[in-house]
Coordinates of N, CA and C in Angstrom, one line a residue:
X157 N 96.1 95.4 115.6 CA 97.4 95.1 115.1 C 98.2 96.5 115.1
X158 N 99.5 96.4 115.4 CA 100.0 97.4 115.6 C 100.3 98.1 114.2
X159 N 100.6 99.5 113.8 CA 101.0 99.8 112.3 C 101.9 100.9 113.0
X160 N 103.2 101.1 112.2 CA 104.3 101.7 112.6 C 104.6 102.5 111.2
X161 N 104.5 103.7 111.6 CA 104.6 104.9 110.3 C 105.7 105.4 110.5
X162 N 106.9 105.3 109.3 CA 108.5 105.4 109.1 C 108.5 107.1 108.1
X163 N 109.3 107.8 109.4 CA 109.8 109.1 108.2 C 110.5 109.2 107.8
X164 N 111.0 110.0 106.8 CA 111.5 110.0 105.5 C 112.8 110.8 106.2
X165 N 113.8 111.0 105.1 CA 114.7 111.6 105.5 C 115.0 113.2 105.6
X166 N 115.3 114.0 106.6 CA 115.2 115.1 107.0 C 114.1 115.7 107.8
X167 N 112.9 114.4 107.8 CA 111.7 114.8 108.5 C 111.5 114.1 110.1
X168 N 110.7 113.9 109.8 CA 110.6 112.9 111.4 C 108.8 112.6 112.0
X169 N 108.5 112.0 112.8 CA 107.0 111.5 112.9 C 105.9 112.5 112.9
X170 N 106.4 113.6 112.8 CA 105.1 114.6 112.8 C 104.9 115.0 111.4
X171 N 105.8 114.6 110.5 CA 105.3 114.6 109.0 C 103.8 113.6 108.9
X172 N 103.5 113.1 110.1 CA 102.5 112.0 110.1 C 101.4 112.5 110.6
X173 N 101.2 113.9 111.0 CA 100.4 114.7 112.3 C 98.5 114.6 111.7
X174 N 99.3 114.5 109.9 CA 97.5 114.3 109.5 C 97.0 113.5 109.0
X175 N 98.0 112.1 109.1 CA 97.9 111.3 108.5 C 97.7 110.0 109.8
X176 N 97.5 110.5 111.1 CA 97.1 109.5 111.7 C 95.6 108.9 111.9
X177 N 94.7 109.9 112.0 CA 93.2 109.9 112.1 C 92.7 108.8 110.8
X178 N 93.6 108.6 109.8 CA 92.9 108.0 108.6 C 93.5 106.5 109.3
X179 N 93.9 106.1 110.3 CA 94.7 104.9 110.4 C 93.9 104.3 111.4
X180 N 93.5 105.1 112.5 CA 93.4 105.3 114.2 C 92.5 104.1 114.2
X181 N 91.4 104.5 113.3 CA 90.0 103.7 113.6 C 90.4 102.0 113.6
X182 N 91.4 101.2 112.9 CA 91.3 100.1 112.7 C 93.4 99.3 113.1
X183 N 94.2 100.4 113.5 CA 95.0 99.5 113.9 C 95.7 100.8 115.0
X184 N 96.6 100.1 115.9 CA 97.2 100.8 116.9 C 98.5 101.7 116.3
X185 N 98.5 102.9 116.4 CA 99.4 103.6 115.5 C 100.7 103.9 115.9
X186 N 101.9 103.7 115.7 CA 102.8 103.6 116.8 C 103.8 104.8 115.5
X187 N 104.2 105.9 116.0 CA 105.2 106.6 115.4 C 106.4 107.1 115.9
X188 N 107.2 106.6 115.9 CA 109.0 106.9 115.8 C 109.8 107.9 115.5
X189 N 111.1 108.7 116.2 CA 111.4 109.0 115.5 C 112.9 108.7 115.4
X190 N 113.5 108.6 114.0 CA 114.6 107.8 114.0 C 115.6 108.8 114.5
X191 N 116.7 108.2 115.3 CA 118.1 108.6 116.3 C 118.4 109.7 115.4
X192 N 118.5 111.1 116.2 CA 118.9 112.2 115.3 C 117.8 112.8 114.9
X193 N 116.8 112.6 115.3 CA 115.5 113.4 114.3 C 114.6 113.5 115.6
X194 N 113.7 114.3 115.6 CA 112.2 115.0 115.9 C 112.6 114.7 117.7
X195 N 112.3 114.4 118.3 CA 112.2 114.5 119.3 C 113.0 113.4 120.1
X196 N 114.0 112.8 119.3 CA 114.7 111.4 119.8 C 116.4 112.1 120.3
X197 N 117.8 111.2 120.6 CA 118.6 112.1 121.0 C 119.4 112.4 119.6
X198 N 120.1 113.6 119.5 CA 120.9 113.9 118.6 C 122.1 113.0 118.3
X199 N 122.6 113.1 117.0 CA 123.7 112.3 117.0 C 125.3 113.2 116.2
X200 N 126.0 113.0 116.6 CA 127.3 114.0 116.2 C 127.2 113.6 114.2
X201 N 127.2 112.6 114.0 CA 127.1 112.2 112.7 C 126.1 110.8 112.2
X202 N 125.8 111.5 111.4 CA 124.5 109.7 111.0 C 125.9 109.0 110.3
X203 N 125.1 108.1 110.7 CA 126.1 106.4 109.8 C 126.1 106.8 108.5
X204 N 127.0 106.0 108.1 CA 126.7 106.4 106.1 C 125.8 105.3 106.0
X205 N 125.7 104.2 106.6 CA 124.5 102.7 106.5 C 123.1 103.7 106.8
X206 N 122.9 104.2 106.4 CA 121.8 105.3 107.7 C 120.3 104.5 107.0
X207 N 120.1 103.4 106.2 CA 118.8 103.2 106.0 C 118.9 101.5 106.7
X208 N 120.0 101.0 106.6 CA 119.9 99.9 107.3 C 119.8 100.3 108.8
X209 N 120.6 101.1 109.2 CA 120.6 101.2 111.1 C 119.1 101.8 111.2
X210 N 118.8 102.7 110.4 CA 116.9 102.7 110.9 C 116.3 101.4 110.8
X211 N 116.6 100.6 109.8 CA 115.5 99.2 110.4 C 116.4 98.3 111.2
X212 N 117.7 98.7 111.7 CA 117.8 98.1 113.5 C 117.5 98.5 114.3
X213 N 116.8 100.0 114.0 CA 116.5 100.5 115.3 C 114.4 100.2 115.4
X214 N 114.5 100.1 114.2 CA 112.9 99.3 113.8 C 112.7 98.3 114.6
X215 N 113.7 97.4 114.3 CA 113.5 95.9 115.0 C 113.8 96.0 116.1
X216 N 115.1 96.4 116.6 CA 114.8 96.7 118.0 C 113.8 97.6 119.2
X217 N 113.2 98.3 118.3 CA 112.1 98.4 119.1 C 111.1 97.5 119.1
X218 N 111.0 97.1 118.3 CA 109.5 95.5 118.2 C 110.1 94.9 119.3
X219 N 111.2 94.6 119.3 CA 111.9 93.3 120.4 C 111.7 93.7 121.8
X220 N 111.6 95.0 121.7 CA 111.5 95.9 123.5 C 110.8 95.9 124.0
X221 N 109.7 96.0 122.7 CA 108.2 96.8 123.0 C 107.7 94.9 123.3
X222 N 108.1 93.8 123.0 CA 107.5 92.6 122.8 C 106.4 92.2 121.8
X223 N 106.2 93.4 120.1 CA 105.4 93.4 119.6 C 105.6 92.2 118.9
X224 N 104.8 91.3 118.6 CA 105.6 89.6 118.1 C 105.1 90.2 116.2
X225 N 103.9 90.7 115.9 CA 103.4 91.0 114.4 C 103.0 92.4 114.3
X226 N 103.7 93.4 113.7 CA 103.1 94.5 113.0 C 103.6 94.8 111.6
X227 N 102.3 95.5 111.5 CA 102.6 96.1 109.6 C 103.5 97.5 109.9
X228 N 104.0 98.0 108.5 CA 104.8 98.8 108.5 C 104.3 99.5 107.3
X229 N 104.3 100.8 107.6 CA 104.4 101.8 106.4 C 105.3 102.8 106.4
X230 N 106.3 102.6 105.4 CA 107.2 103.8 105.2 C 107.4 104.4 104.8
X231 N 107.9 106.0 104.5 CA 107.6 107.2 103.6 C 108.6 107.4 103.4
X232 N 109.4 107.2 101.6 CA 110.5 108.1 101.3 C 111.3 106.9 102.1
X233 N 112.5 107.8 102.4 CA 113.7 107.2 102.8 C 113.2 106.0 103.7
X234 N 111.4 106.1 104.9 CA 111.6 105.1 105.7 C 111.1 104.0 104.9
X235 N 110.9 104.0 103.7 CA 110.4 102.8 103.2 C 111.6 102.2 102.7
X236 N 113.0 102.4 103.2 CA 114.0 101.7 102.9 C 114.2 101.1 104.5
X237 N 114.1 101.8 105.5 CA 114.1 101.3 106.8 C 113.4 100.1 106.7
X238 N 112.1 100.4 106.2 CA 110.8 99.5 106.4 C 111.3 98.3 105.9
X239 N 112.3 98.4 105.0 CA 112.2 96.8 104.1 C 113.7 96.1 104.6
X240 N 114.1 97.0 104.7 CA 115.6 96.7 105.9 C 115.1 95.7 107.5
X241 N 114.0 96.6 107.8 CA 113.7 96.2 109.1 C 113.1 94.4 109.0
X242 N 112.4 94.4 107.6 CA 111.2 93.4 107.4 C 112.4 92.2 106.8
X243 N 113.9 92.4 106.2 CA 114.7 91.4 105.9 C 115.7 91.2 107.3
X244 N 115.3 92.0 108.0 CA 116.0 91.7 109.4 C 115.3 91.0 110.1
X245 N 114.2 91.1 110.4 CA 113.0 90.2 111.7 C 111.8 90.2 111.3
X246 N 112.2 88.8 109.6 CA 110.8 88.8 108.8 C 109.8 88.5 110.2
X247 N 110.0 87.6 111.2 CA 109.0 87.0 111.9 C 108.0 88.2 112.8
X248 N 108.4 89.3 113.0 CA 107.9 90.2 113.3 C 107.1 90.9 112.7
X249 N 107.1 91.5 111.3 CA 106.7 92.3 110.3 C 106.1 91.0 109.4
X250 N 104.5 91.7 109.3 CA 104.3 90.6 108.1 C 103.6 91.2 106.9
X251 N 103.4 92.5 107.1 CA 103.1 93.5 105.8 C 103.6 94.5 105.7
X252 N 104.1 95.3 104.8 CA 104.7 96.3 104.1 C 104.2 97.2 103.0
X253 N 103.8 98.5 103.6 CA 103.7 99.6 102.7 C 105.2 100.3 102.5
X254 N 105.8 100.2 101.0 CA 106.8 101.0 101.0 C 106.7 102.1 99.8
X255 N 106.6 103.4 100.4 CA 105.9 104.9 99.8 C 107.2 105.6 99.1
X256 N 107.2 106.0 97.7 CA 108.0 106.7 97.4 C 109.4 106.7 97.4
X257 N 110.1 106.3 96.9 CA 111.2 106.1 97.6 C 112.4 105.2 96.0
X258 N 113.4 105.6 95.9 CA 114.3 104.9 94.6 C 114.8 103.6 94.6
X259 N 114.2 102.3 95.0 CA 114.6 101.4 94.8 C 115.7 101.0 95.7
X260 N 116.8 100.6 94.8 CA 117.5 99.0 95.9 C 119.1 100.4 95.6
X261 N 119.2 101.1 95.0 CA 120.1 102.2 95.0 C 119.7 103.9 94.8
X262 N 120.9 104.2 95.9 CA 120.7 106.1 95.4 C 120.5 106.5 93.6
X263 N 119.9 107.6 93.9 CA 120.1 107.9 92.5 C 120.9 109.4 92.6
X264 N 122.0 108.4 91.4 CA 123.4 109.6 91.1 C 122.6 111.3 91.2
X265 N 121.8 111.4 90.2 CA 121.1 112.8 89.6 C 121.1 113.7 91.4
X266 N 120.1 112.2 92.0 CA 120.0 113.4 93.3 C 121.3 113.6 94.3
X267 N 122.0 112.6 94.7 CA 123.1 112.6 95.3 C 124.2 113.6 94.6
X268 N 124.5 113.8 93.1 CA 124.9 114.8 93.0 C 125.0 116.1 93.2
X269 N 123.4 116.4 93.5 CA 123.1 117.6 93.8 C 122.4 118.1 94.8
X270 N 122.7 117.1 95.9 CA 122.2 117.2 96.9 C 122.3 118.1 98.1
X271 N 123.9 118.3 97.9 CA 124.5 119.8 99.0 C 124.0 120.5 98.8
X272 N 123.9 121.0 97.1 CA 123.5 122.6 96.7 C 121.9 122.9 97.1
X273 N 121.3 121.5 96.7 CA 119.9 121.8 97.1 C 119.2 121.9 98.3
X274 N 120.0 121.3 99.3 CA 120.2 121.5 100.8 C 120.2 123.0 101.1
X275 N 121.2 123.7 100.9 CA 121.8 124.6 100.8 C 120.4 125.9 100.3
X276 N 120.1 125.7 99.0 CA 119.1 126.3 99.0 C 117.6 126.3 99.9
X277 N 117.8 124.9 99.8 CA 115.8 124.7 100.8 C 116.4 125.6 102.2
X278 N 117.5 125.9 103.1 CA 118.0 126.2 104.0 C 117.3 127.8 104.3
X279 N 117.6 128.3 102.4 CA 117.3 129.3 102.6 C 115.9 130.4 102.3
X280 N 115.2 129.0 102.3 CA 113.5 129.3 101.5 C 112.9 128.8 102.9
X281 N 112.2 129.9 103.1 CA 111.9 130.2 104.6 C 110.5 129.2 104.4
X282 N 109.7 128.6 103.0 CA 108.9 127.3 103.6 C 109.5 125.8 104.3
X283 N 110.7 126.0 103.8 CA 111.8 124.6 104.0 C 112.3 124.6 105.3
X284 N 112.0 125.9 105.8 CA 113.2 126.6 106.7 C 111.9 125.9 107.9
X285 N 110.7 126.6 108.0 CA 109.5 126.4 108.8 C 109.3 124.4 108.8
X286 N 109.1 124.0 107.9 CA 108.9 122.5 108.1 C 110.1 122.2 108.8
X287 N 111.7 122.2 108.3 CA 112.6 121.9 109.3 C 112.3 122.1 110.7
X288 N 112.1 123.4 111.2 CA 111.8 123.7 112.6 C 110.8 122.8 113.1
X289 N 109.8 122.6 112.2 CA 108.6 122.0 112.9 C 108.9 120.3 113.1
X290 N 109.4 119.7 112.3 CA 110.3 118.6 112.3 C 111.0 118.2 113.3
X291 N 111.8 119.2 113.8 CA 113.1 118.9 114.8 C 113.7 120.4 115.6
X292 N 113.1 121.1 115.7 CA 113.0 122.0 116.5 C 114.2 122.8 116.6
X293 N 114.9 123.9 117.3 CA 115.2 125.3 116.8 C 117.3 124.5 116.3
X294 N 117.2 123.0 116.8 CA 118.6 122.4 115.9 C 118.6 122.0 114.9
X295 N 117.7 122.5 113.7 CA 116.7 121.6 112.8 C 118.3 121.4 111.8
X296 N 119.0 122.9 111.6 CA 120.1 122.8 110.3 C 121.2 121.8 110.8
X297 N 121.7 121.2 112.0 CA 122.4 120.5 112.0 C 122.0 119.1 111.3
X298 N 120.6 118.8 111.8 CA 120.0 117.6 111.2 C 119.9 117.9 109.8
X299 N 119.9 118.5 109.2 CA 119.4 118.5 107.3 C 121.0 118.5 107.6
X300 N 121.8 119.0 108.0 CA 123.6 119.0 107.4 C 124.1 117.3 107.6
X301 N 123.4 116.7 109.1 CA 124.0 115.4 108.9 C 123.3 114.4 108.0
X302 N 122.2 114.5 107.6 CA 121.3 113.7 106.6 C 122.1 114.1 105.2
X303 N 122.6 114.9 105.1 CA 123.1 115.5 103.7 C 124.7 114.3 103.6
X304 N 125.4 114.9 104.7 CA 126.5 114.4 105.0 C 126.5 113.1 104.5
X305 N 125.8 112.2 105.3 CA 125.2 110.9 105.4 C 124.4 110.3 103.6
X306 N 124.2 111.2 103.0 CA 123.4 110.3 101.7 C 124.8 110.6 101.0
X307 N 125.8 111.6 101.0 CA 127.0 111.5 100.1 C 127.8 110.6 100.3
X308 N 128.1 110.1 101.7 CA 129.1 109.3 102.4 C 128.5 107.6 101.7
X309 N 127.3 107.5 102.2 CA 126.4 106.0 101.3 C 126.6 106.3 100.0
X310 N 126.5 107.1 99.5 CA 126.9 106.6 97.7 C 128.0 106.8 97.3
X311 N 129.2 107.1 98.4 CA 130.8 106.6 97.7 C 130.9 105.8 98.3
X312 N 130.7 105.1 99.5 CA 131.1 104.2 100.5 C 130.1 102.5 100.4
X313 N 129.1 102.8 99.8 CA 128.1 101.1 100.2 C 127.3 101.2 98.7
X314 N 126.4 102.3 98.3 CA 125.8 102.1 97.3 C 124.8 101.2 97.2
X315 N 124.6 100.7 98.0 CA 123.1 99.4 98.3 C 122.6 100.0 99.6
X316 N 120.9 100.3 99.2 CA 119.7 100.7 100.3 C 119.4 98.6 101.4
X317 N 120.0 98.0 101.1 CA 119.7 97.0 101.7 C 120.6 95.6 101.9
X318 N 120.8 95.1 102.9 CA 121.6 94.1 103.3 C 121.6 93.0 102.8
X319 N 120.7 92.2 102.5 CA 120.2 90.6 102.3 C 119.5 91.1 100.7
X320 N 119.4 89.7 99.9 CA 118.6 90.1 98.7 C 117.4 89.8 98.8
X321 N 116.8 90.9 97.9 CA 115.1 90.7 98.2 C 114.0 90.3 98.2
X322 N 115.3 88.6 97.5 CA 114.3 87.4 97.0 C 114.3 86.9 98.9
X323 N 114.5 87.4 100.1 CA 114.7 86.6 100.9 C 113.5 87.4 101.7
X324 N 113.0 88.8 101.2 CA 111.9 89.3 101.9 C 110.7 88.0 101.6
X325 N 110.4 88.0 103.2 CA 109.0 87.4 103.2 C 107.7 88.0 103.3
X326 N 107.8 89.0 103.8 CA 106.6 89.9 104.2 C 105.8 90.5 103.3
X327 N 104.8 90.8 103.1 CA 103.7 90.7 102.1 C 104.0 92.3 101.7
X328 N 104.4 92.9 100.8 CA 104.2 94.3 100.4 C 103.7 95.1 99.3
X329 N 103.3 96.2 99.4 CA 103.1 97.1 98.4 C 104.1 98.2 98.3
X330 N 104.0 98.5 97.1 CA 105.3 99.6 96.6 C 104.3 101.0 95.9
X331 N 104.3 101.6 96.7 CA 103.7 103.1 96.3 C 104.3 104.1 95.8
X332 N 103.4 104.9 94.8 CA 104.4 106.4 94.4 C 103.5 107.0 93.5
X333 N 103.9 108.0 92.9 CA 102.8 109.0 92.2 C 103.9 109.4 90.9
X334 N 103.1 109.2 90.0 CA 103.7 109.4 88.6 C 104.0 110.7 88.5
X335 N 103.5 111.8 89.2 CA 104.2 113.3 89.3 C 105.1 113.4 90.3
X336 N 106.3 112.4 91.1 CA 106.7 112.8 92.2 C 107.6 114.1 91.9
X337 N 107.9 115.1 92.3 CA 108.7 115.7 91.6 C 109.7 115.7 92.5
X338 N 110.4 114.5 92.7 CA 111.6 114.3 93.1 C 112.3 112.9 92.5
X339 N 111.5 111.9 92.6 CA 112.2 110.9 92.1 C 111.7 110.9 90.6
X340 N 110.5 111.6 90.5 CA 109.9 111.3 89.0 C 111.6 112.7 88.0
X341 N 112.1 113.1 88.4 CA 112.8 114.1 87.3 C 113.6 113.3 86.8
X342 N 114.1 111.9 86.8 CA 114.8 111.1 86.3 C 114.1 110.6 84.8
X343 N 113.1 110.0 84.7 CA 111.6 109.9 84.3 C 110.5 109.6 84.3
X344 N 109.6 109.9 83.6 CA 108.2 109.6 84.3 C 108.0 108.6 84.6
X345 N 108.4 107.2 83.6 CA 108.1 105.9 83.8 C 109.0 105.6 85.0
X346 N 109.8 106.2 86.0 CA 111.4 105.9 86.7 C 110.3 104.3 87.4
X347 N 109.5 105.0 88.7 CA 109.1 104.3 89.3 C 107.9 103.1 89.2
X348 N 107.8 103.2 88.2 CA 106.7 101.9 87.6 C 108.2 100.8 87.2
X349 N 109.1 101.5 86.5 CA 110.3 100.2 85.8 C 111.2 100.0 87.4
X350 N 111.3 100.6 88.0 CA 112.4 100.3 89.1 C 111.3 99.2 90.0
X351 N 110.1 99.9 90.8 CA 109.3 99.1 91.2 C 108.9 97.5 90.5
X352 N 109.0 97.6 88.7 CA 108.9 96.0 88.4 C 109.9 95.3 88.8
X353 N 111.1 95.9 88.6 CA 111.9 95.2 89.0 C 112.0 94.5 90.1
X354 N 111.8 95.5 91.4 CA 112.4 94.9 92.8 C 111.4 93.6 92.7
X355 N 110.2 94.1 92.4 CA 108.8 92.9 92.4 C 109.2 91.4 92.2
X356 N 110.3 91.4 90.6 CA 110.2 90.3 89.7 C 111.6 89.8 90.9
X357 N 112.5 90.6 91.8 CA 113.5 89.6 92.8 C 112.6 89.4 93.9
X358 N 111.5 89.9 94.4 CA 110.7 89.4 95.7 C 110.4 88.4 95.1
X359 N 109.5 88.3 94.2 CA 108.6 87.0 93.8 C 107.2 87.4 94.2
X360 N 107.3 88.5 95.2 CA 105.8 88.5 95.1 C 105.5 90.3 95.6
X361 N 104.2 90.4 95.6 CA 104.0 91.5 96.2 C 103.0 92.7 94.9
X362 N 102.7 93.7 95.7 CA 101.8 94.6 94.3 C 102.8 95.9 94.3
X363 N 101.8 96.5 93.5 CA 102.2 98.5 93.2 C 100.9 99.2 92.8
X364 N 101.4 100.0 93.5 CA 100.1 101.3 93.3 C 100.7 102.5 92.7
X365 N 100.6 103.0 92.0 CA 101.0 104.8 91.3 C 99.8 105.5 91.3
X366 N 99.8 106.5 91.8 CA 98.8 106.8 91.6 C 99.3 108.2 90.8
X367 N 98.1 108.7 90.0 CA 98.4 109.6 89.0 C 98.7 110.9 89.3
X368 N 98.4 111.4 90.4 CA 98.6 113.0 90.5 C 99.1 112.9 92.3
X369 N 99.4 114.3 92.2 CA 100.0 114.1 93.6 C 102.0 114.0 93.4
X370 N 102.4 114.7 94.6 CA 104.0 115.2 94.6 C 104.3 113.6 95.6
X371 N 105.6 114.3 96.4 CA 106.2 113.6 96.9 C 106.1 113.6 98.7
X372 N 105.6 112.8 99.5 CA 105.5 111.3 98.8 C 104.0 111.7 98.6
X373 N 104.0 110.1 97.9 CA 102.5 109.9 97.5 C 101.5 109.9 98.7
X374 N 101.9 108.8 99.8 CA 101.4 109.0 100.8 C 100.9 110.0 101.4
X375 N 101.3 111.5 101.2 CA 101.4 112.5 102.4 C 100.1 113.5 101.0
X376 N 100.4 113.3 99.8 CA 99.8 114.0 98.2 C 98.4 113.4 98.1
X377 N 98.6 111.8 98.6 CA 97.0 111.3 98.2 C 96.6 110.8 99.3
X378 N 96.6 111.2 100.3 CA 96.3 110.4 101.3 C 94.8 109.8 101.5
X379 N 93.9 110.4 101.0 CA 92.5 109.8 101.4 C 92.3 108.6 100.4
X380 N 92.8 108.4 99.5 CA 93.2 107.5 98.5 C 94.3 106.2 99.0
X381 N 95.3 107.0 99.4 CA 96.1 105.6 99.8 C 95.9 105.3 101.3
X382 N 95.5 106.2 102.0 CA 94.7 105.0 103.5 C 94.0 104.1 102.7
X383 N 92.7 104.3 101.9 CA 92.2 103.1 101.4 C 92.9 102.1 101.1
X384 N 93.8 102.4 100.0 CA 94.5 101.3 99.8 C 95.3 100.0 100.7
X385 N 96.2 101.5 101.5 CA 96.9 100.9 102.6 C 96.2 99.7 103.3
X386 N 94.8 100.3 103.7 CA 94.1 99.5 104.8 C 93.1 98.1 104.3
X387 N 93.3 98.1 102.9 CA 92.6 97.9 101.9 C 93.8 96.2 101.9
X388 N 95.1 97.0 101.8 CA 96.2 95.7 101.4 C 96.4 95.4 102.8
X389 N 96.4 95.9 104.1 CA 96.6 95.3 105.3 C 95.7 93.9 105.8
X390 N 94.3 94.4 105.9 CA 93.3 93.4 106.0 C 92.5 92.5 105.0
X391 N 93.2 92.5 103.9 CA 92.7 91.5 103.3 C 93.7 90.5 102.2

């Protein structure tokens, strides 16, 4: 079965570089990188829709490639693609890991402070090295249009998703780590109460938090959540 690993925003498929070997053994690993990021073509400006047009570019790749069923795991921002892509072409996607990530809207706290923080990581030479390694020696245009792009979606749309989420069909899990120290500085409980919620409009589906570990959880616990992941795929 094919499994398609979605990156987050500002990063791109080699955020995945250690996280494939835990996959390899049991499904075909297919990694992307979305329009504008890691090795795909640049774009003058991302959309302000920028989590829906990643799961049209999700789906349209399934349709190219002729994949008729694959699972999806998404990290951070791509587990908004992921669920975008899975209300777009339920018939294609029929499982769902979605890793870290704020629910069905931005959150004000980060979107307001998102330039400045930009702005700093730019200038903290560990931020500065993962960008390069990410998307290579044009890495600051890409963190400036991702920036551009999360301010433009929260004056302009304000919804991570198109269709409501009582119409997702596809079987998922909702992951995250009770220390993320990005979505968790809202509060500790943020992602256990936002994750009930989306749950109680699917109708169906699980959650994992796992206790220790940053952001995402996926990339913090990883020998932990492959199990799970592979754990909620095949059975």
């Amino acid at each position: 079965m094919p499994l398609l690993l979605l990156h987050g925003n500002t990063a791109s498929s080699k955020m995945f570089s250690g996280a494939v070997e835990y996959f390899a053994d049991m499904f075909q690993v297919i990694l992307i990188d979305f329009l504008g990021h890691g090795k795909s073509d640049r774009l003058k400006k991302f959309p302000a829709d920028l989590w829906y047009e990643e799961g049209r570019q999700v789906s349209a790749f399934l349709e190219q490639k002729q994949i008729s069923q694959a699972f999806i795991i998404g990290s951070s921002g791509g587990a908004q693609a992921a669920i975008n892509a899975a209300l777009e072409m339920p018939e294609r996607i029929s499982k769902i890991v979605a890793d870290s990530f704020e629910g069905e809207t931005p959150l004000p706290l980060f979107v307001d402070s998102v330039k400045s923080d930009r702005e700093y990581a730019k200038q903290n030479e560990q931020m500065r090295m993962f960008y390069e390694t990410m998307h290579g020696s044009d890495w600051e245009r890409v963190v400036d249009c991702d920036t551009e792009a999360i301010i433009a979606h929260a004056k302009e749309i304000g919804q991570f998703f198109h269709k409501p989420l009582s119409h997702l069909q596809a079987d998922i899990l909702l992951t995250g780590s009770r220390k993320d120290d990005l979505i968790g500085l809202v509060s500790p409980d943020f992602l256990e109460e936002i994750y009930q919620r989306m749950l109680g409009k699917i109708g169906h589906g699980e959650m994992l938090l796992f206790p220790t570990g940053g952001h995402p959880a996926m990339l913090t616990n990883l020998p932990a959540f492959a199990e799970a992941a592979k754990k909620f795929f095949l059975y």
